[in-house]
Structures are given as C-alpha cells and as structure tokens.
Amino acid sequence: MRPVTTTSPDVDVVLPCLNEAEALPWVLERIPPGWRALVVDNGSTDGSDRVARAYGATVVREPRRGFGAACHAGLTAATADVVCFCDCDASLDPALLAPFVREVRDGGADLVLGRRRPQGRGAWPAHARAGNLALARMLRRRTGLRLHDLGPLRAARREPLLALGLTDRRSGYPLQMVVRAADAGWRIAEHDVPYLPRTGTSKVTGTWRGTWQAVRDMSRVLAESPAGEGAVR
C-alpha cells in the first residue's frame, strides 16, 4: 500500500464517494505521487471512510446528499493550485490526470476534460450513453463547444474554479462547471480516456430513471442565462 500525500500537495484530487469501499483501494493506489486524495464521504454506510483513511486519503464529510454537493465540498476543502475530479468507483484511473495537470500548468487549457471511451461490456450502459449524447448536443447549442462527453475526469486551477460560483448540488454540477467556464471565456480541452466497468451499482446512471433525472438536472443548468445576461453567480 503506497501512502497518499496529505500535506502540501502538488495537486488535490476530489473523489465524491457514496458506498465505494470495494473500489477505493484500486483508485487510491493509482493517485500519482505527491498528490492528495480528498475522499468526500456523502453518507456512506459501508465503511468507505475507514478504507479511505487506511489508504492515506483525507476524508471530507458532506452530509447533504448529491453529486454536486460532494464535488463542491471537495473543491472548497482543497488547497492545491490545481484541483482534479475523478469518480471513485474504479471506472476511471486517476493516474490519467497527470497529462491533464501538465496541460493546465503549461497554459495550454484552463479546463481539461476526459472523453470516456468504454472498455469491455458493461462499461457504459446504453441509457447512460444516450443521455450523455443528448446533453453534449444541448451543450454545443448553448455554448458552441464541440465536446463529446461530460465525464467526471477533469482538471483546472482551484481559484478560478471557485470564482465560477457553482451553485448546482445535484447531477448538474459537472455541466454547470463547463457552461460557466465557457461563458467566462475559458479554453476547454477534451482528451480520450479509457472507461472501465465500474465496481458496484451507479447511484446516478444505473437505471433509466436515474439517467433521465440527471438529464433533467442538467437541462436546468443549460437554461441559465449566459454571463452578463442575468446568470446567478
């Protein structure tokens, strides 16, 4: 077991967590050296917090349920200049964030996103892929960005992220980040990343109902007025 950095980190990695005890060891062992894992416990009952601490992660508690609530709690707890986000269900390898961080630090982009490329059967259910495709098309109409995915693997600088004034605390949080970044004139890059079958059952896109609830959450985000036209900050 390799210790995870917990003080003076080069990069903070926010890992929203709800009952991911089984997947956490795989994820935390892949955090790059010198980076800190911030596991945001969103009400787990399976001992995820104990597993996270055993693997050297810093545990942040967020009692208010919601993917966005967990992500934002991690962002506000972060102290590193660059902050990354990654699911902690073992579907994405956090080591893939290293080139994302270099691109942000080198000034090539302000926000770098991972475009998920499913590896193997069951990596990305058809209903979840359909919902993501619909949202990507709506995002293109709203912002002009030619993105293909709204996946959770991403990197940006902490202070500019906080300045976006993100308010969504449900499934719309990742999309709101992209929309407000686009409105603010950020340079946004997208790169392919392998997407593995997750460990356990998805809390958001494991069913058609969950997927379309997420689509509704994100549709509300897309209805926001662009910056300078009454958008809530």
Coordinates of N, CA and C in Angstrom, one line a residue:
M1 N 0.9 -1.2 0.0 CA 0.0 0.0 0.0 C 0.9 1.2 0.0
R2 N 0.8 2.1 -1.0 CA 1.6 3.3 -1.1 C 0.9 4.4 -0.4
P3 N 1.5 5.2 0.5 CA 0.9 6.3 1.2 C 0.5 7.4 0.2
V4 N -0.6 8.0 0.5 CA -1.1 9.1 -0.4 C -0.7 10.4 0.4
T5 N -0.2 11.4 -0.4 CA 0.2 12.6 0.2 C -1.0 13.4 0.9
T6 N -0.8 13.9 2.1 CA -1.9 14.6 2.8 C -1.5 16.0 3.2
T7 N -0.2 16.4 3.0 CA 0.2 17.7 3.4 C 0.9 18.4 2.2
S8 N 0.7 19.7 2.0 CA 1.4 20.5 1.0 C 1.3 19.7 -0.4
P9 N 0.1 19.4 -0.8 CA 0.0 18.6 -2.1 C 0.4 19.4 -3.3
D10 N 0.9 18.7 -4.3 CA 1.1 19.4 -5.6 C -0.3 19.6 -6.3
V11 N -1.1 18.6 -6.1 CA -2.5 18.5 -6.8 C -3.4 17.9 -5.8
D12 N -4.6 18.4 -5.7 CA -5.7 17.8 -5.0 C -6.6 17.1 -5.9
V13 N -7.0 15.8 -5.6 CA -7.9 15.0 -6.4 C -9.2 14.8 -5.6
V14 N -10.3 15.4 -6.0 CA -11.6 15.3 -5.4 C -12.3 14.0 -5.8
L15 N -12.6 13.1 -4.9 CA -13.3 11.9 -5.2 C -14.6 11.8 -4.4
P16 N -15.7 12.2 -5.1 CA -17.0 12.0 -4.4 C -17.3 10.6 -4.1
C17 N -17.8 10.3 -2.9 CA -17.9 8.9 -2.5 C -19.2 8.6 -1.8
L18 N -19.9 7.6 -2.3 CA -21.1 7.1 -1.6 C -21.1 5.6 -1.7
N19 N -20.6 4.9 -0.6 CA -20.5 3.5 -0.6 C -19.7 2.9 -1.7
E20 N -18.4 3.2 -1.6 CA -17.4 2.8 -2.6 C -16.2 2.0 -1.9
A21 N -16.5 1.4 -0.8 CA -15.4 0.7 -0.1 C -14.7 -0.3 -0.9
E22 N -15.4 -1.0 -1.8 CA -14.8 -2.0 -2.6 C -13.8 -1.5 -3.6
A23 N -14.2 -0.3 -4.2 CA -13.4 0.3 -5.3 C -12.3 1.2 -4.8
L24 N -12.4 1.7 -3.6 CA -11.4 2.7 -3.2 C -10.0 2.3 -3.2
P25 N -9.6 1.0 -2.7 CA -8.2 0.7 -2.8 C -7.6 0.8 -4.2
W26 N -8.3 0.3 -5.2 CA -7.8 0.4 -6.6 C -7.6 1.8 -7.0
V27 N -8.5 2.7 -6.6 CA -8.4 4.1 -7.0 C -7.3 4.8 -6.3
L28 N -7.3 4.6 -5.0 CA -6.3 5.4 -4.2 C -4.8 4.9 -4.5
E29 N -4.6 3.7 -4.8 CA -3.3 3.2 -5.2 C -2.8 3.8 -6.5
R30 N -3.7 4.4 -7.2 CA -3.3 5.0 -8.5 C -3.2 6.5 -8.5
I31 N -3.4 7.1 -7.3 CA -3.1 8.6 -7.2 C -1.7 8.8 -7.4
P32 N -1.3 9.7 -8.3 CA 0.1 10.0 -8.6 C 0.9 10.5 -7.3
P33 N 2.2 10.1 -7.2 CA 2.9 10.5 -6.0 C 3.0 12.1 -5.9
G34 N 2.9 12.5 -4.6 CA 2.9 14.0 -4.4 C 1.5 14.6 -4.5
W35 N 0.5 13.9 -4.9 CA -0.9 14.4 -5.0 C -1.6 13.9 -3.7
R36 N -2.7 14.7 -3.4 CA -3.5 14.3 -2.2 C -4.9 13.9 -2.7
A37 N -5.4 12.8 -2.2 CA -6.7 12.3 -2.4 C -7.7 12.9 -1.4
L38 N -8.7 13.6 -1.8 CA -9.8 14.1 -1.0 C -11.0 13.3 -1.2
V39 N -11.2 12.3 -0.4 CA -12.4 11.4 -0.5 C -13.6 12.1 0.3
V40 N -14.6 12.5 -0.5 CA -15.7 13.2 0.1 C -16.8 12.2 0.4
D41 N -17.0 11.9 1.7 CA -18.0 10.9 2.1 C -19.3 11.5 2.1
N42 N -20.2 11.1 1.2 CA -21.5 11.7 1.1 C -22.6 10.9 1.8
G43 N -22.2 10.3 2.9 CA -23.2 9.5 3.7 C -23.1 8.0 3.6
S44 N -21.8 7.5 3.3 CA -21.6 6.1 3.1 C -21.9 5.3 4.4
T45 N -22.4 4.1 4.2 CA -22.7 3.2 5.3 C -21.9 1.9 5.2
D46 N -20.9 1.8 4.3 CA -20.2 0.6 4.1 C -18.7 0.7 4.6
G47 N -18.4 1.7 5.4 CA -17.1 1.9 5.9 C -16.1 2.5 4.9
S48 N -16.6 3.2 3.9 CA -15.8 3.8 2.9 C -14.8 4.8 3.5
D49 N -15.2 5.5 4.6 CA -14.3 6.5 5.2 C -13.1 5.8 5.9
R50 N -13.4 4.6 6.5 CA -12.3 3.9 7.1 C -11.3 3.4 6.1
V51 N -11.8 2.9 5.0 CA -10.9 2.4 3.9 C -10.1 3.5 3.3
A52 N -10.7 4.7 3.1 CA -10.0 5.9 2.6 C -8.9 6.3 3.5
R53 N -9.1 6.3 4.8 CA -8.1 6.7 5.7 C -6.9 5.7 5.8
A54 N -7.3 4.4 5.7 CA -6.3 3.3 5.7 C -5.4 3.4 4.5
Y55 N -5.9 4.0 3.4 CA -5.0 4.2 2.2 C -4.4 5.6 2.1
G56 N -4.5 6.3 3.2 CA -3.8 7.6 3.3 C -4.5 8.8 2.7
A57 N -5.8 8.6 2.4 CA -6.6 9.8 1.9 C -7.1 10.7 3.0
T58 N -7.3 11.9 2.6 CA -8.0 12.8 3.5 C -9.5 12.7 3.3
V59 N -10.3 12.5 4.4 CA -11.7 12.3 4.3 C -12.4 13.6 4.6
V60 N -13.3 14.1 3.7 CA -14.1 15.2 3.9 C -15.5 14.8 4.0
R61 N -16.3 15.2 5.0 CA -17.7 14.8 5.2 C -18.6 15.8 4.6
E62 N -19.5 15.3 3.8 CA -20.6 16.2 3.2 C -21.9 15.5 3.4
P63 N -22.7 15.9 4.5 CA -23.9 15.2 4.8 C -25.0 15.4 3.8
R64 N -25.0 16.6 3.1 CA -26.1 16.8 2.2 C -25.9 16.0 0.9
R65 N -26.8 15.1 0.6 CA -26.7 14.2 -0.5 C -26.7 14.9 -1.8
G66 N -26.0 14.4 -2.7 CA -25.9 15.0 -4.1 C -24.5 15.0 -4.6
F67 N -24.4 14.6 -5.9 CA -23.1 14.5 -6.5 C -22.4 15.9 -6.5
G68 N -23.2 16.9 -6.8 CA -22.6 18.3 -6.8 C -22.2 18.7 -5.4
A69 N -23.0 18.4 -4.4 CA -22.7 18.7 -3.1 C -21.3 18.1 -2.7
A70 N -21.1 16.8 -3.0 CA -19.9 16.2 -2.7 C -18.7 16.8 -3.4
C71 N -18.9 17.1 -4.7 CA -17.8 17.7 -5.5 C -17.4 19.0 -5.0
H72 N -18.4 19.8 -4.6 CA -18.1 21.2 -4.2 C -17.5 21.2 -2.8
A73 N -17.9 20.3 -2.0 CA -17.3 20.2 -0.6 C -15.8 19.8 -0.8
G74 N -15.4 19.0 -1.8 CA -14.1 18.7 -2.0 C -13.3 19.9 -2.6
L75 N -13.9 20.6 -3.5 CA -13.3 21.8 -4.0 C -13.0 22.8 -3.0
T76 N -13.9 23.1 -2.1 CA -13.7 24.1 -1.0 C -12.7 23.6 0.0
A77 N -12.6 22.3 0.2 CA -11.6 21.7 1.1 C -10.2 21.7 0.5
A78 N -10.1 21.8 -0.8 CA -8.8 21.7 -1.5 C -7.9 22.9 -1.2
T79 N -6.6 22.8 -1.2 CA -5.7 23.9 -1.0 C -4.6 23.9 -2.2
A80 N -4.5 22.9 -3.0 CA -3.5 22.9 -4.1 C -3.9 23.9 -5.2
D81 N -3.0 24.4 -5.9 CA -3.3 25.3 -7.0 C -4.1 24.6 -8.1
V82 N -3.9 23.3 -8.4 CA -4.6 22.6 -9.4 C -5.5 21.6 -8.7
V83 N -6.7 21.5 -9.1 CA -7.7 20.5 -8.5 C -8.2 19.6 -9.6
C84 N -8.3 18.3 -9.3 CA -8.8 17.4 -10.3 C -10.0 16.7 -9.7
F85 N -10.9 16.2 -10.5 CA -12.1 15.4 -10.1 C -12.0 14.1 -10.8
C86 N -12.4 13.1 -10.0 CA -12.5 11.7 -10.6 C -13.5 10.9 -9.8
D87 N -14.3 10.1 -10.4 CA -15.2 9.2 -9.7 C -14.3 8.1 -9.0
C88 N -14.8 7.6 -7.8 CA -14.0 6.6 -7.1 C -14.7 5.3 -7.1
D89 N -15.3 4.9 -8.3 CA -15.9 3.6 -8.5 C -15.1 2.7 -9.3
A90 N -13.8 3.0 -9.6 CA -12.8 2.2 -10.3 C -13.2 2.2 -11.8
S91 N -14.0 3.1 -12.3 CA -14.2 3.2 -13.8 C -13.2 4.0 -14.5
L92 N -12.5 4.9 -13.7 CA -11.5 5.8 -14.3 C -10.3 5.7 -13.5
D93 N -9.1 5.7 -14.1 CA -7.8 5.6 -13.4 C -7.3 7.1 -13.2
P94 N -7.2 7.5 -11.9 CA -6.8 8.8 -11.6 C -5.4 9.2 -12.2
A95 N -4.5 8.2 -12.4 CA -3.2 8.4 -13.0 C -3.3 9.1 -14.4
L96 N -4.5 8.9 -15.0 CA -4.7 9.5 -16.4 C -4.8 11.1 -16.3
L97 N -4.9 11.6 -15.0 CA -5.0 13.0 -14.9 C -3.6 13.7 -15.0
A98 N -2.5 13.0 -14.9 CA -1.2 13.6 -15.0 C -1.0 14.5 -16.2
P99 N -1.3 14.1 -17.4 CA -1.2 15.0 -18.6 C -2.2 16.1 -18.6
F100 N -3.4 15.9 -18.0 CA -4.3 17.0 -17.8 C -3.7 18.1 -17.0
V101 N -3.1 17.7 -15.9 CA -2.5 18.7 -15.0 C -1.4 19.5 -15.7
R102 N -0.5 18.8 -16.4 CA 0.5 19.4 -17.2 C 0.0 20.4 -18.2
E103 N -1.1 20.1 -18.8 CA -1.7 21.0 -19.8 C -2.2 22.3 -19.2
V104 N -2.8 22.1 -18.0 CA -3.3 23.3 -17.2 C -2.1 24.1 -16.8
R105 N -1.1 23.5 -16.2 CA 0.1 24.3 -15.7 C 0.9 24.9 -16.8
D106 N 0.9 24.3 -18.0 CA 1.7 24.8 -19.1 C 0.9 25.9 -19.9
G107 N -0.3 26.1 -19.5 CA -1.1 27.2 -20.1 C -1.8 26.8 -21.4
G108 N -1.8 25.5 -21.7 CA -2.5 25.0 -22.9 C -4.0 25.0 -22.8
A109 N -4.6 24.9 -21.6 CA -6.0 25.0 -21.4 C -6.3 25.4 -20.0
D110 N -7.5 25.9 -19.8 CA -7.9 26.3 -18.4 C -8.7 25.2 -17.8
L111 N -9.4 24.3 -18.6 CA -10.1 23.2 -18.1 C -9.9 22.0 -19.0
V112 N -9.5 20.9 -18.5 CA -9.3 19.7 -19.3 C -10.2 18.6 -18.9
L113 N -10.9 18.0 -19.9 CA -11.9 17.0 -19.6 C -11.5 15.7 -20.3
G114 N -12.0 14.6 -19.6 CA -11.7 13.3 -20.2 C -13.0 12.8 -21.0
R115 N -12.7 12.4 -22.3 CA -13.8 11.9 -23.1 C -13.8 10.4 -22.9
R116 N -14.8 9.8 -22.2 CA -14.8 8.4 -21.9 C -14.9 7.5 -23.1
R117 N -14.0 6.5 -23.2 CA -14.1 5.5 -24.3 C -14.2 4.1 -23.6
P118 N -15.5 3.6 -23.7 CA -15.7 2.3 -22.9 C -14.8 1.2 -23.3
Q119 N -14.4 0.4 -22.3 CA -13.5 -0.7 -22.5 C -14.3 -1.9 -21.9
G120 N -14.7 -2.8 -22.8 CA -15.4 -4.0 -22.4 C -16.9 -3.8 -22.2
R121 N -17.6 -5.0 -22.1 CA -19.0 -4.9 -22.0 C -19.4 -4.4 -20.6
G122 N -20.5 -3.6 -20.6 CA -21.0 -3.1 -19.3 C -20.3 -1.8 -18.8
A123 N -19.3 -1.3 -19.6 CA -18.6 -0.2 -19.1 C -19.4 1.1 -19.1
W124 N -20.3 1.2 -20.1 CA -21.2 2.4 -20.2 C -22.5 2.0 -20.8
P125 N -23.5 1.8 -19.9 CA -24.8 1.3 -20.3 C -25.4 2.2 -21.4
A126 N -26.2 1.6 -22.3 CA -26.8 2.3 -23.4 C -27.6 3.5 -23.0
H127 N -28.4 3.4 -21.9 CA -29.2 4.5 -21.5 C -28.3 5.7 -21.0
A128 N -27.2 5.4 -20.3 CA -26.3 6.4 -19.8 C -25.6 7.1 -21.0
R129 N -25.2 6.3 -22.0 CA -24.6 6.9 -23.2 C -25.5 7.8 -24.0
A130 N -26.8 7.3 -24.1 CA -27.8 8.1 -24.8 C -28.0 9.5 -24.1
G131 N -28.1 9.5 -22.8 CA -28.3 10.7 -22.0 C -27.2 11.6 -22.2
N132 N -25.9 11.1 -22.1 CA -24.8 11.9 -22.3 C -24.7 12.5 -23.7
L133 N -25.0 11.8 -24.7 CA -25.0 12.3 -26.1 C -26.0 13.4 -26.2
A134 N -27.2 13.3 -25.6 CA -28.2 14.3 -25.7 C -27.7 15.6 -25.1
L135 N -27.1 15.5 -23.9 CA -26.6 16.6 -23.2 C -25.5 17.3 -23.9
A136 N -24.6 16.5 -24.5 CA -23.5 17.1 -25.3 C -24.0 17.9 -26.5
R137 N -25.1 17.4 -27.1 CA -25.6 18.2 -28.2 C -26.3 19.5 -27.7
M138 N -27.0 19.4 -26.6 CA -27.5 20.6 -26.0 C -26.5 21.6 -25.6
L139 N -25.4 21.1 -25.0 CA -24.3 21.9 -24.6 C -23.7 22.7 -25.8
R140 N -23.5 21.9 -26.9 CA -23.0 22.5 -28.2 C -23.9 23.7 -28.6
R141 N -25.2 23.5 -28.6 CA -26.1 24.6 -29.0 C -26.0 25.8 -28.0
R142 N -25.8 25.5 -26.8 CA -25.8 26.6 -25.7 C -24.5 27.3 -25.7
T143 N -23.3 26.7 -26.0 CA -22.0 27.3 -25.8 C -21.2 27.4 -27.1
G144 N -21.5 26.5 -28.1 CA -20.7 26.4 -29.2 C -19.5 25.4 -29.1
L145 N -19.3 24.9 -27.9 CA -18.2 23.9 -27.6 C -18.5 22.6 -28.3
R146 N -17.5 22.1 -29.0 CA -17.7 20.8 -29.7 C -17.2 19.7 -28.8
L147 N -17.8 19.5 -27.6 CA -17.4 18.5 -26.7 C -18.3 17.2 -27.0
H148 N -17.8 16.1 -26.6 CA -18.5 14.8 -26.8 C -18.9 14.2 -25.5
D149 N -18.4 14.6 -24.4 CA -18.7 13.9 -23.1 C -18.7 15.0 -22.0
L150 N -19.4 14.6 -21.0 CA -19.5 15.5 -19.7 C -19.0 14.6 -18.6
G151 N -18.0 13.8 -18.8 CA -17.5 12.9 -17.9 C -16.8 13.6 -16.6
P152 N -16.6 12.8 -15.6 CA -16.1 13.3 -14.3 C -14.6 13.5 -14.2
L153 N -13.8 13.0 -15.2 CA -12.4 13.2 -15.1 C -12.0 14.5 -15.6
R154 N -11.5 15.4 -14.8 CA -11.2 16.8 -15.2 C -10.2 17.5 -14.3
A155 N -9.6 18.6 -14.8 CA -8.5 19.3 -14.1 C -8.6 20.8 -14.4
A156 N -8.4 21.6 -13.4 CA -8.4 23.1 -13.6 C -7.7 23.7 -12.3
R157 N -7.5 25.0 -12.4 CA -6.9 25.7 -11.2 C -8.0 26.0 -10.2
R158 N -7.7 25.9 -8.9 CA -8.7 26.0 -7.9 C -9.3 27.3 -7.8
E159 N -8.5 28.4 -7.7 CA -9.1 29.7 -7.6 C -10.1 30.1 -8.7
P160 N -9.7 29.9 -9.9 CA -10.7 30.2 -11.0 C -12.0 29.3 -10.9
L161 N -11.8 28.1 -10.5 CA -13.0 27.2 -10.3 C -13.9 27.8 -9.2
L162 N -13.4 28.2 -8.1 CA -14.2 28.8 -7.1 C -14.9 30.1 -7.6
A163 N -14.2 30.8 -8.4 CA -14.7 32.1 -8.9 C -15.9 31.9 -9.8
L164 N -16.1 30.7 -10.4 CA -17.2 30.4 -11.2 C -18.6 30.5 -10.5
G165 N -18.5 30.4 -9.1 CA -19.7 30.5 -8.3 C -20.7 29.4 -8.6
L166 N -20.2 28.1 -8.6 CA -21.1 27.0 -9.0 C -22.1 26.8 -7.9
T167 N -23.4 26.6 -8.3 CA -24.5 26.5 -7.3 C -25.2 25.2 -7.4
D168 N -25.1 24.4 -8.4 CA -25.8 23.1 -8.5 C -25.2 22.2 -7.5
R169 N -26.0 21.4 -6.8 CA -25.5 20.5 -5.9 C -26.0 19.1 -6.2
R170 N -26.6 18.9 -7.4 CA -27.0 17.6 -7.8 C -26.2 17.1 -9.0
S171 N -26.9 16.5 -9.9 CA -26.2 15.9 -11.1 C -25.8 16.9 -12.1
G172 N -26.3 18.1 -12.0 CA -25.9 19.2 -12.9 C -24.6 19.8 -12.7
Y173 N -23.9 19.5 -11.6 CA -22.7 20.2 -11.2 C -21.6 20.1 -12.3
P174 N -21.3 18.9 -12.9 CA -20.2 18.9 -13.9 C -20.6 19.7 -15.1
L175 N -21.8 19.7 -15.5 CA -22.2 20.5 -16.7 C -22.2 22.0 -16.4
Q176 N -22.6 22.4 -15.2 CA -22.6 23.8 -14.8 C -21.1 24.3 -14.8
M177 N -20.2 23.5 -14.4 CA -18.8 23.9 -14.4 C -18.4 24.2 -15.9
V178 N -18.8 23.4 -16.8 CA -18.4 23.6 -18.2 C -19.1 24.8 -18.8
V179 N -20.4 24.9 -18.5 CA -21.2 26.0 -19.1 C -20.6 27.4 -18.6
R180 N -20.4 27.5 -17.3 CA -19.9 28.7 -16.7 C -18.4 29.0 -17.1
A181 N -17.7 28.0 -17.3 CA -16.3 28.2 -17.8 C -16.3 28.7 -19.2
A182 N -17.2 28.1 -20.0 CA -17.3 28.6 -21.4 C -17.8 30.1 -21.5
D183 N -18.8 30.4 -20.6 CA -19.3 31.8 -20.6 C -18.2 32.7 -20.1
A184 N -17.3 32.3 -19.3 CA -16.2 33.1 -18.8 C -15.0 33.2 -19.8
G185 N -15.1 32.5 -20.9 CA -14.1 32.5 -21.9 C -12.9 31.6 -21.7
W186 N -13.1 30.5 -20.9 CA -12.0 29.6 -20.6 C -11.7 28.8 -21.9
R187 N -10.5 28.4 -22.0 CA -10.0 27.4 -23.0 C -10.3 26.0 -22.5
I188 N -11.1 25.3 -23.2 CA -11.5 23.9 -22.7 C -11.1 22.9 -23.7
A189 N -10.3 21.9 -23.1 CA -9.8 20.8 -24.0 C -10.4 19.5 -23.6
E190 N -10.5 18.5 -24.5 CA -11.0 17.2 -24.3 C -10.1 16.2 -24.8
H191 N -9.8 15.1 -24.0 CA -9.0 14.0 -24.5 C -9.6 12.7 -24.1
D192 N -9.4 11.7 -25.0 CA -9.9 10.4 -24.8 C -9.2 9.7 -23.6
V193 N -10.1 9.0 -22.8 CA -9.6 8.2 -21.7 C -10.4 6.9 -21.7
P194 N -9.7 5.8 -21.3 CA -10.4 4.5 -21.2 C -11.4 4.5 -20.0
Y195 N -12.6 4.0 -20.3 CA -13.6 3.9 -19.3 C -13.9 2.5 -19.0
L196 N -13.7 2.0 -17.7 CA -13.8 0.6 -17.4 C -15.2 0.4 -16.7
P197 N -15.6 -0.9 -16.7 CA -16.8 -1.2 -15.9 C -16.7 -0.9 -14.5
R198 N -17.6 -0.1 -13.9 CA -17.5 0.3 -12.5 C -17.7 -0.8 -11.6
T199 N -17.1 -0.6 -10.3 CA -17.4 -1.5 -9.3 C -18.6 -1.1 -8.5
G200 N -19.6 -2.1 -8.4 CA -20.8 -1.7 -7.7 C -21.8 -1.1 -8.7
T201 N -22.9 -0.6 -8.1 CA -24.0 0.0 -8.9 C -24.0 1.5 -8.9
S202 N -24.2 2.1 -10.1 CA -24.2 3.6 -10.1 C -25.3 4.1 -9.4
K203 N -25.1 5.2 -8.7 CA -26.2 5.9 -7.9 C -26.9 6.9 -8.8
V204 N -26.4 7.2 -9.9 CA -27.0 8.2 -10.8 C -27.5 7.6 -12.1
T205 N -26.6 6.9 -12.8 CA -27.0 6.4 -14.2 C -27.1 4.9 -14.2
G206 N -27.3 4.2 -13.1 CA -27.5 2.8 -13.1 C -28.9 2.4 -13.6
T207 N -29.8 3.3 -13.8 CA -31.1 2.9 -14.3 C -31.6 4.0 -15.3
W208 N -32.6 3.7 -16.1 CA -33.1 4.8 -17.0 C -33.7 5.9 -16.1
R209 N -34.3 5.6 -15.0 CA -34.9 6.7 -14.2 C -33.8 7.6 -13.7
G210 N -32.7 7.0 -13.2 CA -31.6 7.8 -12.7 C -31.0 8.7 -13.7
T211 N -30.8 8.0 -14.9 CA -30.2 8.8 -16.0 C -31.0 10.0 -16.4
W212 N -32.3 9.8 -16.6 CA -33.1 10.9 -17.0 C -33.4 12.0 -15.9
Q213 N -33.3 11.6 -14.7 CA -33.3 12.6 -13.6 C -32.0 13.4 -13.7
A214 N -30.9 12.8 -14.1 CA -29.7 13.6 -14.3 C -29.8 14.5 -15.5
V215 N -30.4 14.0 -16.5 CA -30.7 14.8 -17.7 C -31.5 16.0 -17.4
R216 N -32.6 15.8 -16.5 CA -33.4 17.0 -16.1 C -32.6 18.0 -15.3
D217 N -31.8 17.5 -14.4 CA -30.9 18.4 -13.6 C -30.1 19.2 -14.5
M218 N -29.5 18.6 -15.5 CA -28.5 19.3 -16.4 C -29.3 20.2 -17.3
S219 N -30.5 19.8 -17.7 CA -31.3 20.7 -18.6 C -31.5 22.0 -17.9
R220 N -31.8 22.0 -16.6 CA -32.0 23.2 -15.9 C -30.7 24.1 -15.9
V221 N -29.6 23.5 -15.8 CA -28.3 24.2 -15.9 C -28.2 24.9 -17.3
L222 N -28.5 24.2 -18.3 CA -28.4 24.7 -19.7 C -29.4 25.9 -19.9
A223 N -30.4 26.0 -19.1 CA -31.4 27.1 -19.2 C -30.9 28.4 -18.6
E224 N -29.7 28.3 -17.8 CA -29.2 29.5 -17.3 C -28.9 30.6 -18.3
S225 N -29.0 31.8 -18.0 CA -28.6 32.9 -18.9 C -27.1 33.0 -19.0
P226 N -26.5 33.3 -20.1 CA -25.1 33.5 -20.2 C -24.6 34.6 -19.3
A227 N -23.3 34.5 -19.0 CA -22.8 35.6 -18.1 C -23.0 37.0 -18.7
G228 N -23.4 37.9 -17.9 CA -23.7 39.2 -18.3 C -25.2 39.4 -18.7
E229 N -26.0 38.3 -18.7 CA -27.4 38.4 -19.0 C -28.2 37.8 -17.9
G230 N -27.8 38.1 -16.6 CA -28.6 37.7 -15.5 C -28.3 36.4 -14.9
A231 N -27.2 35.7 -15.3 CA -26.9 34.4 -14.7 C -26.6 34.6 -13.2
V232 N -27.0 33.7 -12.4 CA -26.7 33.7 -11.0 C -25.3 33.3 -10.8
R233 N -24.6 34.1 -10.0 CA -23.1 33.8 -9.8 C -22.9 33.4 -8.4

